[in-house]
Structures are given as structure tokens and as C-alpha cells.
Coordinates of N, CA and C in Angstrom, one line a residue:
M17 N 117.3 101.4 81.6 CA 115.8 101.2 82.2 C 115.6 100.1 81.6
P18 N 114.3 99.5 82.6 CA 113.8 98.1 82.0 C 112.9 98.1 80.4
S19 N 112.9 97.1 80.5 CA 112.2 96.8 79.2 C 111.0 96.5 79.4
Y20 N 109.8 96.8 78.3 CA 108.8 96.4 78.8 C 108.1 95.5 77.3
E21 N 107.6 94.5 77.3 CA 106.9 93.7 76.1 C 105.6 93.7 76.4
V22 N 104.9 93.1 75.4 CA 103.7 92.7 75.6 C 103.2 91.6 75.7
G23 N 102.4 91.4 76.9 CA 102.6 90.2 77.2 C 102.9 89.9 78.7
Q24 N 103.4 91.1 78.8 CA 104.0 90.9 80.8 C 102.7 91.2 81.2
T25 N 102.8 90.5 82.2 CA 101.5 90.5 83.7 C 102.1 90.7 84.8
A26 N 101.1 90.9 86.3 CA 101.3 91.1 87.1 C 99.9 91.1 88.0
E27 N 99.9 90.6 89.4 CA 99.0 90.3 90.0 C 99.0 90.7 91.3
T28 N 98.1 91.2 92.1 CA 98.0 91.4 93.5 C 96.3 90.9 93.9
T29 N 96.7 90.4 95.2 CA 95.3 90.1 95.6 C 95.0 90.4 97.4
K30 N 93.6 90.7 97.1 CA 93.6 90.9 98.9 C 91.9 90.5 99.1
V31 N 91.9 90.4 100.1 CA 91.0 89.8 100.7 C 89.9 90.8 101.3
F32 N 88.8 91.6 100.7 CA 88.3 92.8 101.4 C 87.3 92.7 102.5
T33 N 87.5 93.1 103.5 CA 87.1 93.2 104.8 C 86.2 94.4 105.2
E34 N 85.1 94.2 106.3 CA 84.6 95.5 106.6 C 85.2 96.9 106.9
E35 N 86.3 96.1 107.5 CA 87.3 97.3 108.1 C 87.7 98.3 106.8
D36 N 88.1 97.4 105.5 CA 88.1 98.2 104.4 C 87.1 98.9 103.5
I37 N 86.1 98.7 103.7 CA 84.8 99.4 103.1 C 84.6 100.5 104.0
L38 N 84.4 100.5 105.3 CA 84.5 101.5 106.1 C 85.4 102.6 106.5
L39 N 86.6 102.0 106.3 CA 87.9 103.4 105.9 C 87.7 103.8 104.4
F40 N 87.5 103.0 103.7 CA 87.5 103.7 101.8 C 86.3 104.9 102.1
A41 N 85.0 104.8 102.8 CA 83.9 105.7 103.3 C 84.4 106.5 103.6
G42 N 85.3 106.7 104.8 CA 85.3 107.5 105.9 C 86.0 108.4 104.8
I43 N 87.5 107.6 104.2 CA 88.5 108.9 103.1 C 87.7 109.5 102.1
T44 N 86.6 108.8 101.2 CA 86.3 109.5 100.7 C 84.8 110.4 100.6
G45 N 84.6 109.9 101.8 CA 82.9 110.3 102.1 C 82.1 109.9 101.3
D46 N 81.9 109.0 100.3 CA 81.0 107.9 100.0 C 80.2 106.9 101.1
R47 N 79.3 107.4 101.2 CA 79.0 106.9 102.7 C 77.1 106.4 102.4
N48 N 77.3 105.8 100.8 CA 76.2 105.2 99.8 C 75.7 103.9 100.9
P49 N 74.5 104.1 101.4 CA 74.4 102.9 102.3 C 74.2 101.6 102.1
V50 N 74.1 101.5 100.9 CA 74.5 100.0 99.9 C 75.6 99.4 100.7
H51 N 76.7 100.1 100.8 CA 78.0 99.9 101.3 C 78.2 99.8 102.8
I52 N 77.5 100.7 103.6 CA 78.0 100.9 104.8 C 76.4 100.2 106.0
S53 N 75.5 100.4 105.6 CA 74.1 100.1 105.8 C 73.8 98.5 105.8
K54 N 74.1 97.7 106.8 CA 73.4 96.2 106.8 C 71.8 96.4 106.4
E55 N 70.9 97.3 107.0 CA 69.6 97.3 106.9 C 69.2 97.8 105.6
F56 N 69.6 98.7 105.0 CA 69.9 99.4 103.6 C 70.1 98.2 102.6
A57 N 71.1 97.9 102.9 CA 71.7 96.8 101.8 C 70.9 95.3 101.7
A58 N 70.2 95.1 102.8 CA 69.5 93.9 102.7 C 68.5 94.3 101.8
T59 N 68.1 95.6 101.5 CA 66.6 95.7 100.7 C 67.2 95.8 99.3
T60 N 68.4 95.6 98.9 CA 68.7 96.0 97.5 C 68.8 94.9 96.8
R61 N 68.8 94.7 95.5 CA 69.1 93.4 94.9 C 70.3 92.6 95.4
F62 N 71.2 93.1 95.8 CA 72.0 92.5 96.5 C 72.4 91.7 97.5
G63 N 71.1 92.2 98.4 CA 70.3 91.6 99.8 C 71.9 91.8 101.0
E64 N 72.8 92.2 100.5 CA 73.8 92.7 101.5 C 74.8 93.6 100.9
R65 N 75.9 94.3 102.0 CA 76.8 95.3 101.9 C 77.6 94.5 100.6
I66 N 77.9 95.8 100.0 CA 78.9 95.4 98.7 C 79.9 96.5 98.8
A67 N 81.0 96.1 98.3 CA 82.6 97.1 98.6 C 82.2 98.4 97.5
H68 N 82.7 99.5 97.6 CA 82.7 100.3 96.6 C 83.5 99.8 95.3
G69 N 83.1 100.3 94.2 CA 83.9 100.1 92.7 C 85.1 100.2 92.8
L70 N 85.2 101.5 93.1 CA 86.9 102.4 93.1 C 87.8 101.6 94.1
L71 N 87.1 101.3 95.4 CA 87.7 100.4 96.3 C 88.6 99.2 95.8
T72 N 88.0 98.3 94.3 CA 88.1 97.3 94.3 C 88.8 97.6 92.9
A73 N 88.9 98.9 92.1 CA 90.0 99.2 91.2 C 91.2 99.4 91.7
G74 N 91.1 100.3 93.4 CA 92.5 100.2 93.8 C 93.4 98.9 93.8
L75 N 92.8 97.8 93.7 CA 93.8 97.0 93.4 C 94.9 96.9 92.1
I76 N 94.0 97.4 91.5 CA 95.0 97.5 90.1 C 95.6 98.4 90.1
S77 N 95.6 99.4 90.8 CA 96.6 100.7 90.9 C 97.6 100.0 91.8
A78 N 97.5 99.2 92.7 CA 98.4 98.8 93.6 C 99.3 97.7 92.8
A79 N 98.6 96.9 91.7 CA 99.6 96.0 91.2 C 100.4 96.9 89.6
I80 N 99.7 97.9 89.5 CA 100.5 98.7 88.7 C 101.5 99.8 89.5
G81 N 101.4 100.2 90.5 CA 102.4 100.9 91.2 C 103.4 100.2 91.9
M82 N 103.3 99.6 92.5 CA 104.1 98.5 92.8 C 104.6 97.3 92.2
K83 N 104.2 96.9 91.1 CA 104.7 95.6 90.5 C 105.0 95.9 89.3
L84 N 103.9 96.4 88.2 CA 104.6 96.6 86.5 C 103.8 97.6 86.6
P85 N 104.3 98.5 85.8 CA 106.0 98.5 85.8 C 106.8 98.9 86.8
G86 N 105.8 99.5 88.0 CA 106.4 99.8 89.7 C 106.7 100.8 89.7
P87 N 107.3 101.4 91.2 CA 107.4 102.6 91.9 C 108.1 103.6 90.7
G88 N 107.4 104.4 90.6 CA 107.8 106.2 90.0 C 107.0 106.1 88.7
C89 N 106.0 105.1 88.4 CA 105.0 105.2 87.1 C 104.0 106.4 87.5
L90 N 103.7 106.4 86.1 CA 102.5 107.4 86.6 C 101.3 107.4 85.2
Y91 N 100.1 107.4 86.3 CA 98.6 107.0 85.3 C 98.4 108.0 84.5
V92 N 98.0 107.6 83.4 CA 97.6 108.5 82.7 C 95.7 108.7 82.3
S93 N 95.5 107.5 81.9 CA 94.1 107.1 82.5 C 93.4 105.8 82.6
Q94 N 92.4 105.7 82.7 CA 91.8 104.2 83.2 C 90.2 104.3 82.9
T95 N 90.0 103.2 82.3 CA 88.7 102.8 81.7 C 88.2 101.7 83.2
L96 N 86.8 101.7 83.5 CA 86.5 101.0 84.5 C 85.1 100.2 84.0
S97 N 84.6 98.9 83.9 CA 83.6 98.3 83.7 C 83.7 97.7 84.6
F98 N 82.3 98.0 85.5 CA 82.1 97.0 86.7 C 81.2 95.8 86.7
L99 N 81.5 94.5 86.6 CA 80.7 93.4 86.2 C 79.5 92.7 87.0
A100 N 80.3 93.1 88.6 CA 79.6 92.3 89.4 C 80.3 92.6 90.8
P101 N 79.0 92.5 91.7 CA 79.2 93.1 93.0 C 80.8 92.6 94.1
V102 N 81.4 92.9 94.8 CA 82.3 92.5 95.4 C 81.8 92.8 97.0
R103 N 81.5 91.3 97.3 CA 81.3 91.7 99.0 C 82.3 91.1 99.9
I104 N 81.7 91.6 101.4 CA 82.7 91.3 102.4 C 83.0 90.0 102.4
G105 N 84.6 90.0 102.8 CA 84.9 88.4 102.6 C 85.4 87.9 101.1
D106 N 85.0 88.5 100.1 CA 85.5 88.2 98.7 C 86.9 88.4 98.8
E107 N 87.8 87.1 98.3 CA 89.2 87.5 97.6 C 89.5 88.0 96.5
I108 N 89.6 89.2 96.3 CA 89.9 89.8 94.7 C 91.2 90.0 94.1
T109 N 91.5 89.2 93.1 CA 93.1 89.4 92.4 C 92.4 90.0 91.5
A110 N 93.6 91.3 91.2 CA 93.7 92.4 90.5 C 94.9 91.8 89.4
R111 N 94.6 91.4 87.8 CA 95.5 91.2 86.9 C 96.0 92.4 86.0
V112 N 96.7 92.7 85.6 CA 97.4 93.8 84.7 C 98.5 93.3 83.5
E113 N 98.0 93.2 82.1 CA 98.8 93.0 81.2 C 99.0 93.8 80.0
I114 N 100.4 93.8 80.1 CA 100.6 94.9 79.0 C 100.1 94.2 77.5
V115 N 99.2 95.1 76.9 CA 98.9 94.4 75.6 C 99.7 95.9 74.5
E116 N 100.3 97.0 74.9 CA 101.0 97.7 73.6 C 101.8 98.7 74.4
V117 N 102.8 98.6 73.6 CA 104.2 99.5 74.6 C 104.2 100.5 73.2
I118 N 103.9 102.0 73.6 CA 103.5 103.4 73.1 C 104.7 103.8 72.7
S119 N 105.4 103.7 71.6 CA 106.7 104.4 71.4 C 107.8 104.3 72.7
G120 N 107.7 103.5 73.2 CA 108.7 103.3 74.2 C 108.3 103.8 75.6
K121 N 107.5 105.3 75.5 CA 106.8 106.4 76.3 C 105.8 105.8 77.2
R122 N 104.9 105.0 77.0 CA 104.0 104.8 77.6 C 103.4 103.2 77.4
L123 N 102.6 102.8 78.2 CA 102.1 101.2 78.3 C 101.0 101.4 78.2
R124 N 99.8 100.5 77.7 CA 98.9 100.4 77.5 C 98.9 98.7 78.3
F125 N 97.6 98.7 79.3 CA 97.4 97.7 80.1 C 95.7 97.4 79.5
K126 N 95.5 95.6 79.9 CA 94.4 95.4 79.8 C 94.4 95.2 81.8
T127 N 93.0 95.6 82.5 CA 93.4 95.5 83.7 C 92.0 94.7 83.8
Q128 N 92.1 93.8 85.0 CA 90.9 93.1 85.1 C 91.2 92.6 86.8
C129 N 90.0 92.2 87.4 CA 89.7 91.9 88.8 C 88.8 90.6 88.8
F130 N 89.3 89.7 89.6 CA 88.7 88.1 89.5 C 88.1 88.2 91.0
N131 N 87.1 87.8 91.7 CA 86.7 87.1 92.5 C 87.8 85.7 93.1
Q132 N 87.0 85.4 93.9 CA 88.0 83.9 94.2 C 87.1 82.6 93.4
R133 N 86.1 82.8 92.9 CA 85.3 82.0 92.2 C 85.7 82.2 90.8
S134 N 87.2 82.8 90.7 CA 87.5 83.2 88.9 C 86.3 84.1 88.3
E135 N 85.4 84.7 88.8 CA 84.5 85.4 87.8 C 84.9 86.9 87.6
M136 N 85.2 87.5 87.1 CA 85.6 88.7 86.4 C 84.3 89.9 87.1
V137 N 85.0 90.2 87.9 CA 84.3 91.2 88.5 C 84.2 93.1 88.2
L138 N 85.4 93.3 87.5 CA 85.5 94.1 87.0 C 86.8 94.1 85.9
D139 N 86.6 95.0 84.6 CA 87.3 95.2 83.2 C 87.6 96.6 83.1
G140 N 88.7 96.6 82.7 CA 89.3 97.8 81.8 C 90.6 97.8 81.1
E141 N 90.9 99.1 81.2 CA 92.2 99.3 80.2 C 92.8 100.7 80.9
A142 N 94.1 100.8 81.1 CA 94.7 101.8 81.8 C 96.3 102.0 80.7
I143 N 96.5 103.6 80.5 CA 97.7 104.3 79.7 C 98.6 104.4 81.4
I144 N 99.5 103.9 81.3 CA 100.7 104.3 82.2 C 102.0 104.8 81.9
V145 N 102.7 105.8 82.2 CA 103.7 106.1 81.8 C 104.8 105.5 82.7
P146 N 105.8 104.5 82.2 CA 106.7 104.1 82.8 C 107.7 105.0 83.8
P147 N 108.5 104.6 84.7 CA 109.7 105.2 85.6 C 110.5 105.3 84.7
R148 N 110.8 106.3 84.9 CA 112.3 106.7 84.2 C 113.2 106.7 85.0
P149 N 114.5 106.9 84.5 CA 115.8 106.5 85.4 C 115.8 108.0 86.5
P150 N 116.5 108.1 87.5 CA 116.9 108.9 88.1 C 117.6 110.3 87.5
R151 N 117.3 111.4 87.7 CA 118.3 112.5 87.1 C 119.4 112.1 87.2
G152 N 120.4 112.4 86.0 CA 121.8 111.5 85.9 C 122.4 110.5 85.5
K153 N 121.1 109.5 85.5 CA 121.3 108.3 85.4 C 121.1 108.0 83.8
S154 N 121.3 107.0 83.2 CA 120.7 106.3 82.4 C 120.2 104.9 82.1

């Protein structure tokens, strides 16, 4: 079984497209016009459409589920603070860092997303159960 240590990190980066936002709206049913209507969004404080906050948070899930601790891990909890809007065309990097190993059975992560200008757009914390070895293996 892999060992996990405080300070280990992983990152995932993605450019958010109009298609990403429309697909997320269709999958979730969240068709808030601030995300999908150019005309409506132009009247908001953002002046243009923005990505769903949970779409942005999905990059954290990708970093955790695919990189650290990786496939087979389980989410227990996630807190999120949305600090700045994510716009179509923004390149977002999700960064996860182990900040605590809890009795060797759970990991506490600092979870953050940054745009291409290194501005933090999302801040949070996650508790994860790392993957277990397959049955019959140790």
C-alpha cells in the first residue's frame, strides 16, 4: 500500500470552454442564465457568462481521483469557498495538498483552484479515504 505524507501535492489543469459549461448545465439541470445566456450575463456584475462553481470544483475531484491518492479513493467531505468567477477561456489549475494523515486511514487535503493569472478562484478542504489494496493482496 502506498504511503502518504503531509506536503504531497498533485495538480490538474484545464481550459474551460463554452461547451464545458453547456454540457454541465445539461447534465445537472443548472441552467442559471448567468452561465448560459450571453444577454442575461451581460447585465450582471460579471458582464459575461461564468462557469458553474461546481464545474470548477470538479477539477479538484479529478486531481484527487486520478492523481493523489488516485483511482480507488473515496470522497468523504469537501468544503468550498468560491473567491472569484471563472470565465469561458480561463485556464484553471486545481492543486491538492495533503495536510494531515488521519490514523493512516484518511487524508485531509487543502484544495485550491487558480486561474492563468495565479489568482485563487476556489479554496477548500477535503477528507479522502485512500484506495485499499485489492482483496487478497496486502
